[in-house]
Amino acid sequence: MKKVCTLAAAALALSACAPAGGGASTEQTAGGVRKEITFLTFETPNLGPEIWDAQIKRVTDKHPDITVKKLVAPSAGERNSYAKQLLASGQLPDVMAAIAPGGFAESGQLAPWDDAELAAYEFPKVNPLRGKIYQLPYNTQPTPLIYYNKKLFADAGISTPPKTWAALLEASAKLKAKGINPFVVGGGGKDAFAAGYLWIALVGTDVYSKQPDFLVKRRAGTVRFTDPDFQKATAKFVDLVRKGYVDKAGLSRDYPSTEKAFVEGKGAMYPMGSWFAASADATKPSFDVGVFPLPTDDGAKPIVPAYTGGGPIVNAKAKNLDAAKRFALEFNQNQANNDETVKSDAAIIAIKGYTPPTMGPVYDATLQVYKDALEAGGVVNAFTVETGDDSLLPGVSDKVFALAQDIIAGKKDAAQVTKELDAEWVKAGGR
């Protein structure tokens, strides 16, 4: 594993990990000109250093004129803020994996993708910023779904996943009555984002299902977070906590510890992104894992928050811009790379003609939930995950996660939280 920079030693690490100008260089060798690029990655329990290294090697084997200096963000949750630190120090990497382009593209830091470069993608025009696409839209991730412990459901007398909000509350009450924690959540330490998944799902069912352009309207100042639909979604989250259905111990768990708690049977339901399917299939728990979308009030159709994107963004000022773009495109479209990403991170690849490898039952069930919602017209944006003109203003997502922690801790109600969120929006430069 190559050197990983840490926030704690930022002043030294920035200079040690990435030379000025992104660290790119051009070297004349006996075999011709070799072009170096810097590539910012991140690591999770599913995406370890060995996976990134293997995927990088497949690209450089195909493009031997490109050499890659890999950089690693301190954590998956800090990758966006870390990229901003590198920009501020004049060291923005040439290629960055799964970094939200907002805040970079508007200031001319990123190279856009043209129609020819996007021709292979199923949804080539998602997440535009001022009419241009800056992030390759190669991967769809439902964020979140509700994974559940079938044994604990059966122990509580629950035979099928709930399909309405009332049925979910009834199931949660049955679980609690049996001494079973209904929801396992996270949000501790550097992984504050894990506290927000129930809220994200509720914004999908109660806000985006009715107003898919809610954040576009919020940017225009025609809606507020204190409006009835958003208040309702937030109040449902608060209600789950007040009823004792959300495990407050999650506030001390980082992301890996949260997954471990669910896998060890410390709760019946686990709101998490589709990538959990890879872990559940690779290391099967002692129980069968099922999956369902968070129910709506009437259960008329499944609503699945999802994000399509996740591909690399490219520094417009990269010294070897052509090499950076060729690397990013091949990294995303390489069949073996995508197969590995499916196996390791349960990706739903949004590239035309792509067929995933044979996978396990949790991945297959996850994919089916997504397909059912897609067919029903129930796929909506995932709140906080958007990266286009309909995204949160820079820095506001961190406030969302902090407020989610406050809700789980029982410190704030829906009115307080939504009022604070509106104030944070104005503070970030919004109306």
CSV table of C-alpha atoms in Angstrom, one decimal:
chain,number,residue,atom,x,y,z
A,1,MET,CA,0.0,0.0,0.0
A,2,LYS,CA,1.4,3.4,-1.0
A,3,LYS,CA,1.6,6.3,1.4
A,4,VAL,CA,-1.7,7.7,2.7
A,5,CYS,CA,-2.0,11.3,3.7
A,6,THR,CA,-3.8,12.2,6.9
A,7,LEU,CA,-5.7,15.3,7.9
A,8,ALA,CA,-3.8,15.4,11.2
A,9,ALA,CA,-0.6,16.1,9.4
A,10,ALA,CA,-2.0,18.1,6.6
A,11,ALA,CA,0.7,20.7,6.3
A,12,LEU,CA,3.4,18.0,5.8
A,13,ALA,CA,1.2,15.5,4.0
A,14,LEU,CA,0.0,17.8,1.2
A,15,SER,CA,3.6,18.4,0.1
A,16,ALA,CA,4.6,14.8,0.6
A,17,CYS,CA,1.8,13.2,-1.2
A,18,ALA,CA,1.3,15.5,-4.2
A,19,PRO,CA,3.8,17.9,-5.7
A,20,ALA,CA,2.6,21.3,-6.9
A,21,GLY,CA,0.6,21.2,-10.1
A,22,GLY,CA,-0.9,17.8,-9.3
A,23,GLY,CA,2.4,16.0,-9.5
A,24,ALA,CA,2.2,15.3,-13.2
A,25,SER,CA,5.4,15.0,-15.2
A,26,THR,CA,6.5,14.0,-18.7
A,27,GLU,CA,9.5,11.7,-19.0
A,28,GLN,CA,11.5,10.8,-22.2
A,29,THR,CA,12.4,7.1,-22.1
A,30,ALA,CA,13.8,4.6,-24.5
A,31,GLY,CA,10.3,3.5,-25.3
A,32,GLY,CA,9.0,7.0,-26.0
A,33,VAL,CA,7.4,9.7,-23.9
A,34,ARG,CA,5.9,8.6,-20.6
A,35,LYS,CA,3.3,10.8,-19.0
A,36,GLU,CA,2.7,10.8,-15.3
A,37,ILE,CA,-0.6,11.6,-13.8
A,38,THR,CA,-1.8,11.8,-10.2
A,39,PHE,CA,-4.9,9.8,-9.2
A,40,LEU,CA,-6.9,10.5,-6.0
A,41,THR,CA,-8.6,7.4,-4.6
A,42,PHE,CA,-10.3,6.5,-1.3
A,43,GLU,CA,-10.6,3.2,0.6
A,44,THR,CA,-13.5,1.4,2.2
A,45,PRO,CA,-14.0,-2.1,3.6
A,46,ASN,CA,-15.1,-3.1,0.0
A,47,LEU,CA,-12.5,-1.1,-1.9
A,48,GLY,CA,-9.1,-1.8,-0.4
A,49,PRO,CA,-5.7,-0.7,-1.8
A,50,GLU,CA,-5.2,-4.0,-3.7
A,51,ILE,CA,-8.3,-3.4,-5.8
A,52,TRP,CA,-7.3,0.1,-6.7
A,53,ASP,CA,-3.8,-1.0,-7.6
A,54,ALA,CA,-5.1,-3.8,-9.8
A,55,GLN,CA,-7.5,-1.5,-11.6
A,56,ILE,CA,-4.8,1.1,-12.2
A,57,LYS,CA,-2.5,-1.6,-13.6
A,58,ARG,CA,-5.1,-2.8,-16.1
A,59,VAL,CA,-5.3,0.7,-17.5
A,60,THR,CA,-1.5,1.3,-17.6
A,61,ASP,CA,-1.0,-2.1,-19.2
A,62,LYS,CA,-3.3,-0.9,-22.0
A,63,HIS,CA,-1.8,2.6,-22.1
A,64,PRO,CA,1.9,2.0,-21.3
A,65,ASP,CA,2.8,5.6,-22.0
A,66,ILE,CA,0.8,6.6,-18.8
A,67,THR,CA,2.3,6.2,-15.3
A,68,VAL,CA,0.2,6.8,-12.2
A,69,LYS,CA,1.0,8.3,-8.8
A,70,LYS,CA,-1.8,7.1,-6.5
A,71,LEU,CA,-3.0,9.4,-3.7
A,72,VAL,CA,-5.4,8.2,-1.0
A,73,ALA,CA,-7.9,10.3,0.9
A,74,PRO,CA,-7.9,10.0,4.7
A,75,SER,CA,-11.3,8.3,4.6
A,76,ALA,CA,-14.2,7.8,2.1
A,77,GLY,CA,-16.3,10.4,4.0
A,78,GLU,CA,-13.5,13.0,3.8
A,79,ARG,CA,-12.6,12.6,0.2
A,80,ASN,CA,-14.4,15.7,-1.0
A,81,SER,CA,-13.0,18.0,1.7
A,82,TYR,CA,-9.6,16.5,1.1
A,83,ALA,CA,-9.7,17.3,-2.6
A,84,LYS,CA,-10.6,20.9,-1.7
A,85,GLN,CA,-7.6,21.0,0.6
A,86,LEU,CA,-5.4,19.9,-2.2
A,87,LEU,CA,-6.9,22.5,-4.5
A,88,ALA,CA,-6.3,25.2,-1.9
A,89,SER,CA,-2.7,24.3,-1.7
A,90,GLY,CA,-2.3,24.3,-5.5
A,91,GLN,CA,-2.0,20.5,-5.7
A,92,LEU,CA,-5.3,19.4,-7.2
A,93,PRO,CA,-4.8,15.8,-8.6
A,94,ASP,CA,-5.1,15.2,-12.3
A,95,VAL,CA,-7.8,12.5,-11.9
A,96,MET,CA,-10.1,12.1,-8.9
A,97,ALA,CA,-12.4,9.1,-8.2
A,98,ALA,CA,-15.9,9.7,-7.0
A,99,ILE,CA,-15.3,13.4,-6.0
A,100,ALA,CA,-18.3,15.6,-6.3
A,101,PRO,CA,-17.6,18.2,-9.1
A,102,GLY,CA,-19.6,21.0,-7.4
A,103,GLY,CA,-17.3,23.7,-6.2
A,104,PHE,CA,-14.6,22.7,-8.6
A,105,ALA,CA,-16.3,22.9,-12.0
A,106,GLU,CA,-17.8,26.3,-11.5
A,107,SER,CA,-14.4,27.9,-11.0
A,108,GLY,CA,-13.0,26.3,-14.1
A,109,GLN,CA,-11.0,23.6,-12.4
A,110,LEU,CA,-12.5,20.6,-14.2
A,111,ALA,CA,-12.4,19.4,-17.8
A,112,PRO,CA,-15.9,18.7,-19.2
A,113,TRP,CA,-16.8,15.5,-21.1
A,114,ASP,CA,-18.1,15.8,-24.6
A,115,ASP,CA,-20.9,13.8,-26.3
A,116,ALA,CA,-18.4,11.4,-28.0
A,117,GLU,CA,-16.7,10.7,-24.7
A,118,LEU,CA,-20.1,10.0,-23.1
A,119,ALA,CA,-21.5,7.8,-25.9
A,120,ALA,CA,-21.0,4.6,-24.0
A,121,TYR,CA,-23.0,5.6,-21.0
A,122,GLU,CA,-26.7,4.8,-20.3
A,123,PHE,CA,-27.4,8.1,-18.7
A,124,PRO,CA,-24.9,10.5,-20.3
A,125,LYS,CA,-26.6,13.7,-19.2
A,126,VAL,CA,-27.1,13.2,-15.5
A,127,ASN,CA,-25.9,15.7,-13.0
A,128,PRO,CA,-25.1,18.5,-15.3
A,129,LEU,CA,-23.4,21.7,-14.0
A,130,ARG,CA,-24.3,24.7,-16.1
A,131,GLY,CA,-25.1,22.4,-19.0
A,132,LYS,CA,-21.9,20.4,-18.9
A,133,ILE,CA,-21.0,17.0,-17.6
A,134,TYR,CA,-17.8,16.7,-15.5
A,135,GLN,CA,-18.2,13.3,-13.9
A,136,LEU,CA,-18.4,10.1,-15.8
A,137,PRO,CA,-21.8,8.5,-15.0
A,138,TYR,CA,-20.8,4.9,-14.9
A,139,ASN,CA,-22.3,3.5,-11.7
A,140,THR,CA,-25.8,3.6,-10.2
A,141,GLN,CA,-26.0,3.2,-6.4
A,142,PRO,CA,-29.4,3.0,-4.6
A,143,THR,CA,-28.7,5.1,-1.5
A,144,PRO,CA,-30.1,3.8,0.8
A,145,LEU,CA,-32.2,0.6,0.8
A,146,ILE,CA,-33.2,-1.3,3.9
A,147,TYR,CA,-31.4,-4.5,4.4
A,148,TYR,CA,-32.9,-6.8,7.0
A,149,ASN,CA,-32.2,-9.9,9.1
A,150,LYS,CA,-34.8,-12.5,8.0
A,151,LYS,CA,-34.3,-14.5,11.2
A,152,LEU,CA,-35.0,-11.6,13.5
A,153,PHE,CA,-38.0,-10.7,11.4
A,154,ALA,CA,-39.3,-14.3,11.8
A,155,ASP,CA,-38.6,-14.2,15.6
A,156,ALA,CA,-40.8,-11.1,15.9
A,157,GLY,CA,-43.6,-12.7,13.8
A,158,ILE,CA,-43.0,-10.6,10.7
A,159,SER,CA,-43.4,-12.7,7.6
A,160,THR,CA,-42.9,-10.2,4.8
A,161,PRO,CA,-41.1,-6.8,4.5
A,162,PRO,CA,-43.4,-3.8,5.2
A,163,LYS,CA,-44.8,-2.0,2.2
A,164,THR,CA,-46.4,1.0,3.9
A,165,TRP,CA,-45.2,3.4,6.5
A,166,ALA,CA,-47.8,2.1,9.0
A,167,ALA,CA,-46.6,-1.4,8.4
A,168,LEU,CA,-43.0,-0.4,9.0
A,169,LEU,CA,-44.0,1.2,12.4
A,170,GLU,CA,-45.9,-2.0,13.3
A,171,ALA,CA,-42.9,-4.2,12.4
A,172,SER,CA,-40.6,-1.9,14.4
A,173,ALA,CA,-42.9,-2.2,17.4
A,174,LYS,CA,-43.0,-6.0,17.2
A,175,LEU,CA,-39.2,-6.1,17.0
A,176,LYS,CA,-38.8,-3.8,20.0
A,177,ALA,CA,-41.3,-5.8,22.0
A,178,LYS,CA,-39.1,-8.9,21.4
A,179,GLY,CA,-36.1,-7.0,22.7
A,180,ILE,CA,-34.7,-6.7,19.2
A,181,ASN,CA,-33.2,-3.3,18.1
A,182,PRO,CA,-35.2,-2.3,14.9
A,183,PHE,CA,-32.6,-0.1,13.1
A,184,VAL,CA,-28.8,-0.4,13.2
A,185,VAL,CA,-27.3,3.0,12.2
A,186,GLY,CA,-23.9,4.6,12.3
A,187,GLY,CA,-22.4,8.1,12.3
A,188,GLY,CA,-19.5,8.1,14.7
A,189,GLY,CA,-16.2,9.8,14.2
A,190,LYS,CA,-15.2,10.6,10.7
A,191,ASP,CA,-18.2,8.7,9.3
A,192,ALA,CA,-20.9,11.1,10.2
A,193,PHE,CA,-22.6,10.5,6.8
A,194,ALA,CA,-23.8,7.1,8.0
A,195,ALA,CA,-26.1,8.9,10.5
A,196,GLY,CA,-28.1,10.4,7.6
A,197,TYR,CA,-29.4,7.3,5.7
A,198,LEU,CA,-32.8,7.1,7.2
A,199,TRP,CA,-33.3,10.8,6.6
A,200,ILE,CA,-32.1,10.4,3.0
A,201,ALA,CA,-34.6,7.6,2.4
A,202,LEU,CA,-37.4,9.7,3.9
A,203,VAL,CA,-36.6,12.7,1.8
A,204,GLY,CA,-36.9,10.4,-1.2
A,205,THR,CA,-40.3,9.0,-0.2
A,206,ASP,CA,-41.9,12.2,1.1
A,207,VAL,CA,-40.2,15.0,-0.8
A,208,TYR,CA,-38.5,13.9,-4.1
A,209,SER,CA,-41.4,11.5,-5.0
A,210,LYS,CA,-43.6,14.6,-5.2
A,211,GLN,CA,-41.0,17.3,-6.1
A,212,PRO,CA,-38.1,15.7,-7.9
A,213,ASP,CA,-36.7,19.2,-8.5
A,214,PHE,CA,-36.9,20.2,-4.9
A,215,LEU,CA,-33.3,21.3,-4.7
A,216,VAL,CA,-33.5,23.2,-7.9
A,217,LYS,CA,-36.4,25.1,-6.4
A,218,ARG,CA,-34.4,25.5,-3.2
A,219,ARG,CA,-31.6,27.1,-5.2
A,220,ALA,CA,-34.2,29.5,-6.7
A,221,GLY,CA,-35.5,30.3,-3.3
A,222,THR,CA,-39.0,29.1,-4.0
A,223,VAL,CA,-39.1,26.4,-1.4
A,224,ARG,CA,-37.6,26.0,2.1
A,225,PHE,CA,-36.5,23.0,4.2
A,226,THR,CA,-39.2,24.2,6.7
A,227,ASP,CA,-41.9,23.6,4.0
A,228,PRO,CA,-44.5,20.8,4.9
A,229,ASP,CA,-43.1,18.0,2.8
A,230,PHE,CA,-39.6,18.3,4.1
A,231,GLN,CA,-40.8,18.8,7.6
A,232,LYS,CA,-42.9,15.6,7.3
A,233,ALA,CA,-39.9,13.6,6.2
A,234,THR,CA,-37.8,14.9,9.0
A,235,ALA,CA,-40.5,14.4,11.6
A,236,LYS,CA,-40.8,10.7,10.6
A,237,PHE,CA,-37.1,10.4,11.3
A,238,VAL,CA,-37.5,12.1,14.7
A,239,ASP,CA,-40.5,9.8,15.5
A,240,LEU,CA,-38.5,6.7,14.8
A,241,VAL,CA,-35.9,7.9,17.3
A,242,ARG,CA,-38.4,8.9,19.9
A,243,LYS,CA,-40.1,5.5,19.7
A,244,GLY,CA,-36.8,3.9,20.5
A,245,TYR,CA,-36.6,2.2,17.1
A,246,VAL,CA,-33.1,3.7,16.2
A,247,ASP,CA,-30.1,2.4,18.1
A,248,LYS,CA,-28.4,5.5,19.6
A,249,ALA,CA,-25.2,3.4,20.1
A,250,GLY,CA,-24.6,4.0,16.4
A,251,LEU,CA,-23.4,7.5,17.2
A,252,SER,CA,-20.2,5.9,18.5
A,253,ARG,CA,-19.7,3.6,15.5
A,254,ASP,CA,-17.7,4.3,12.4
A,255,TYR,CA,-18.8,2.9,9.1
A,256,PRO,CA,-17.0,-0.5,9.4
A,257,SER,CA,-18.3,-1.0,13.0
A,258,THR,CA,-21.9,-0.2,11.9
A,259,GLU,CA,-21.8,-2.9,9.2
A,260,LYS,CA,-20.2,-5.3,11.8
A,261,ALA,CA,-23.0,-4.6,14.2
A,262,PHE,CA,-25.7,-5.6,11.7
A,263,VAL,CA,-23.8,-8.6,10.5
A,264,GLU,CA,-23.5,-9.8,14.1
A,265,GLY,CA,-27.2,-9.6,14.6
A,266,LYS,CA,-27.4,-6.5,16.8
A,267,GLY,CA,-30.4,-5.1,15.0
A,268,ALA,CA,-33.0,-6.2,12.4
A,269,MET,CA,-32.8,-3.4,9.8
A,270,TYR,CA,-29.8,-1.7,8.3
A,271,PRO,CA,-30.3,1.4,6.1
A,272,MET,CA,-27.4,1.4,3.7
A,273,GLY,CA,-26.3,1.9,0.2
A,274,SER,CA,-26.4,-0.9,-2.3
A,275,TRP,CA,-22.7,-1.6,-1.9
A,276,PHE,CA,-23.5,-3.5,1.3
A,277,ALA,CA,-24.7,-6.3,-1.0
A,278,ALA,CA,-21.2,-7.2,-2.0
A,279,SER,CA,-20.1,-7.6,1.6
A,280,ALA,CA,-23.2,-9.6,2.5
A,281,ASP,CA,-22.6,-12.0,-0.3
A,282,ALA,CA,-18.8,-12.3,0.1
A,283,THR,CA,-18.9,-13.0,3.8
A,284,LYS,CA,-22.4,-14.4,4.5
A,285,PRO,CA,-23.8,-13.7,8.0
A,286,SER,CA,-25.3,-16.4,10.1
A,287,PHE,CA,-28.7,-15.3,8.9
A,288,ASP,CA,-30.3,-14.7,5.5
A,289,VAL,CA,-30.3,-11.0,4.4
A,290,GLY,CA,-33.3,-9.5,2.6
A,291,VAL,CA,-33.8,-6.0,1.1
A,292,PHE,CA,-36.6,-3.6,0.5
A,293,PRO,CA,-37.1,0.1,-0.2
A,294,LEU,CA,-38.2,2.3,2.7
A,295,PRO,CA,-42.0,2.3,2.4
A,296,THR,CA,-44.2,5.2,1.4
A,297,ASP,CA,-47.4,6.1,3.2
A,298,ASP,CA,-49.7,4.4,0.7
A,299,GLY,CA,-47.3,1.7,-0.7
A,300,ALA,CA,-48.5,2.5,-4.2
A,301,LYS,CA,-45.1,2.1,-5.8
A,302,PRO,CA,-41.5,1.6,-4.6
A,303,ILE,CA,-39.4,4.7,-4.2
A,304,VAL,CA,-35.7,4.2,-4.4
A,305,PRO,CA,-33.2,7.1,-3.9
A,306,ALA,CA,-30.3,6.5,-6.3
A,307,TYR,CA,-27.3,8.3,-7.7
A,308,THR,CA,-25.8,7.6,-11.1
A,309,GLY,CA,-22.2,9.0,-11.4
A,310,GLY,CA,-19.3,8.1,-9.3
A,311,GLY,CA,-16.8,8.1,-12.1
A,312,PRO,CA,-13.6,10.2,-12.2
A,313,ILE,CA,-13.4,13.9,-12.7
A,314,VAL,CA,-10.4,15.4,-14.4
A,315,ASN,CA,-8.3,18.5,-13.6
A,316,ALA,CA,-8.6,20.9,-16.5
A,317,LYS,CA,-5.1,22.2,-15.7
A,318,ALA,CA,-3.5,18.8,-15.7
A,319,LYS,CA,-0.1,19.0,-17.4
A,320,ASN,CA,-0.8,15.8,-19.3
A,321,LEU,CA,-4.6,16.4,-19.8
A,322,ASP,CA,-4.9,14.0,-22.7
A,323,ALA,CA,-3.3,11.2,-20.7
A,324,ALA,CA,-5.5,12.1,-17.7
A,325,LYS,CA,-8.7,11.9,-19.8
A,326,ARG,CA,-7.6,8.6,-21.5
A,327,PHE,CA,-6.8,7.1,-18.1
A,328,ALA,CA,-10.2,8.1,-16.7
A,329,LEU,CA,-12.2,6.8,-19.6
A,330,GLU,CA,-10.4,3.5,-19.7
A,331,PHE,CA,-10.5,3.1,-15.9
A,332,ASN,CA,-14.3,3.5,-16.1
A,333,GLN,CA,-15.0,1.4,-19.2
A,334,ASN,CA,-12.5,-1.5,-18.7
A,335,GLN,CA,-14.6,-4.7,-18.5
A,336,ALA,CA,-12.4,-6.3,-15.9
A,337,ASN,CA,-12.3,-3.2,-13.7
A,338,ASN,CA,-16.1,-3.0,-13.8
A,339,ASP,CA,-16.5,-6.7,-13.0
A,340,GLU,CA,-14.2,-6.3,-10.0
A,341,THR,CA,-16.2,-3.2,-8.9
A,342,VAL,CA,-19.4,-5.2,-9.1
A,343,LYS,CA,-17.9,-8.0,-7.1
A,344,SER,CA,-16.3,-5.8,-4.5
A,345,ASP,CA,-18.8,-3.0,-4.2
A,346,ALA,CA,-22.0,-4.3,-5.7
A,347,ALA,CA,-22.0,-1.6,-8.4
A,348,ILE,CA,-24.8,-1.4,-10.9
A,349,ILE,CA,-22.8,-0.4,-14.0
A,350,ALA,CA,-24.6,2.2,-16.2
A,351,ILE,CA,-22.6,1.5,-19.4
A,352,LYS,CA,-24.4,0.3,-22.5
A,353,GLY,CA,-24.2,-3.4,-23.2
A,354,TYR,CA,-22.5,-4.2,-19.9
A,355,THR,CA,-23.5,-7.6,-18.3
A,356,PRO,CA,-22.5,-8.1,-14.7
A,357,PRO,CA,-20.7,-11.3,-13.6
A,358,THR,CA,-22.6,-14.0,-11.7
A,359,MET,CA,-23.3,-12.6,-8.2
A,360,GLY,CA,-24.9,-13.7,-4.9
A,361,PRO,CA,-28.5,-13.5,-3.7
A,362,VAL,CA,-28.2,-10.2,-1.9
A,363,TYR,CA,-26.8,-8.5,-5.0
A,364,ASP,CA,-29.5,-10.1,-7.1
A,365,ALA,CA,-32.2,-9.0,-4.7
A,366,THR,CA,-30.7,-5.4,-4.6
A,367,LEU,CA,-30.6,-5.2,-8.4
A,368,GLN,CA,-34.3,-6.4,-8.6
A,369,VAL,CA,-35.5,-3.7,-6.1
A,370,TYR,CA,-33.8,-1.1,-8.2
A,371,LYS,CA,-35.2,-2.5,-11.5
A,372,ASP,CA,-38.7,-2.6,-10.0
A,373,ALA,CA,-38.5,1.0,-8.9
A,374,LEU,CA,-37.1,2.0,-12.3
A,375,GLU,CA,-39.9,0.3,-14.1
A,376,ALA,CA,-42.5,1.9,-11.8
A,377,GLY,CA,-41.0,5.4,-12.3
A,378,GLY,CA,-40.0,5.4,-8.6
A,379,VAL,CA,-36.2,6.1,-8.9
A,380,VAL,CA,-35.5,9.6,-7.4
A,381,ASN,CA,-32.4,11.5,-6.5
A,382,ALA,CA,-30.6,10.6,-3.3
A,383,PHE,CA,-30.6,13.6,-1.0
A,384,THR,CA,-27.0,14.8,-0.1
A,385,VAL,CA,-25.5,12.7,-2.9
A,386,GLU,CA,-26.5,14.9,-5.9
A,387,THR,CA,-23.6,16.5,-7.7
A,388,GLY,CA,-25.2,18.6,-10.4
A,389,ASP,CA,-27.2,21.8,-10.5
A,390,ASP,CA,-29.7,20.1,-8.2
A,391,SER,CA,-27.2,19.4,-5.5
A,392,LEU,CA,-26.8,20.9,-2.1
A,393,LEU,CA,-24.6,24.0,-1.8
A,394,PRO,CA,-21.0,23.2,-0.9
A,395,GLY,CA,-20.7,22.4,2.8
A,396,VAL,CA,-24.4,21.9,3.5
A,397,SER,CA,-24.2,18.1,3.3
A,398,ASP,CA,-21.9,18.2,6.3
A,399,LYS,CA,-24.5,20.1,8.2
A,400,VAL,CA,-27.2,17.6,7.2
A,401,PHE,CA,-25.1,14.8,8.7
A,402,ALA,CA,-24.4,16.8,11.9
A,403,LEU,CA,-28.1,17.4,12.3
A,404,ALA,CA,-28.9,13.7,11.7
A,405,GLN,CA,-26.5,13.0,14.6
A,406,ASP,CA,-28.5,15.5,16.7
A,407,ILE,CA,-31.8,13.8,15.8
A,408,ILE,CA,-30.4,10.3,16.7
A,409,ALA,CA,-29.1,11.7,20.0
A,410,GLY,CA,-32.6,13.1,20.8
A,411,LYS,CA,-31.3,16.7,20.9
A,412,LYS,CA,-33.5,18.3,18.3
A,413,ASP,CA,-37.0,18.0,16.7
A,414,ALA,CA,-38.0,18.5,13.1
A,415,ALA,CA,-38.8,22.2,13.4
A,416,GLN,CA,-35.4,23.0,14.9
A,417,VAL,CA,-33.5,20.9,12.4
A,418,THR,CA,-35.2,22.3,9.3
A,419,LYS,CA,-34.8,25.8,10.6
A,420,GLU,CA,-31.1,25.3,11.1
A,421,LEU,CA,-30.8,23.7,7.7
A,422,ASP,CA,-32.4,26.8,6.0
A,423,ALA,CA,-30.0,29.0,8.0
A,424,GLU,CA,-27.0,26.9,6.8
A,425,TRP,CA,-28.2,27.2,3.3
A,426,VAL,CA,-28.2,31.0,3.5
A,427,LYS,CA,-24.8,30.9,5.2
A,428,ALA,CA,-23.5,28.9,2.2
A,429,GLY,CA,-24.6,31.6,-0.2
A,430,GLY,CA,-28.1,30.4,-1.0
A,431,ARG,CA,-31.4,32.4,-0.9
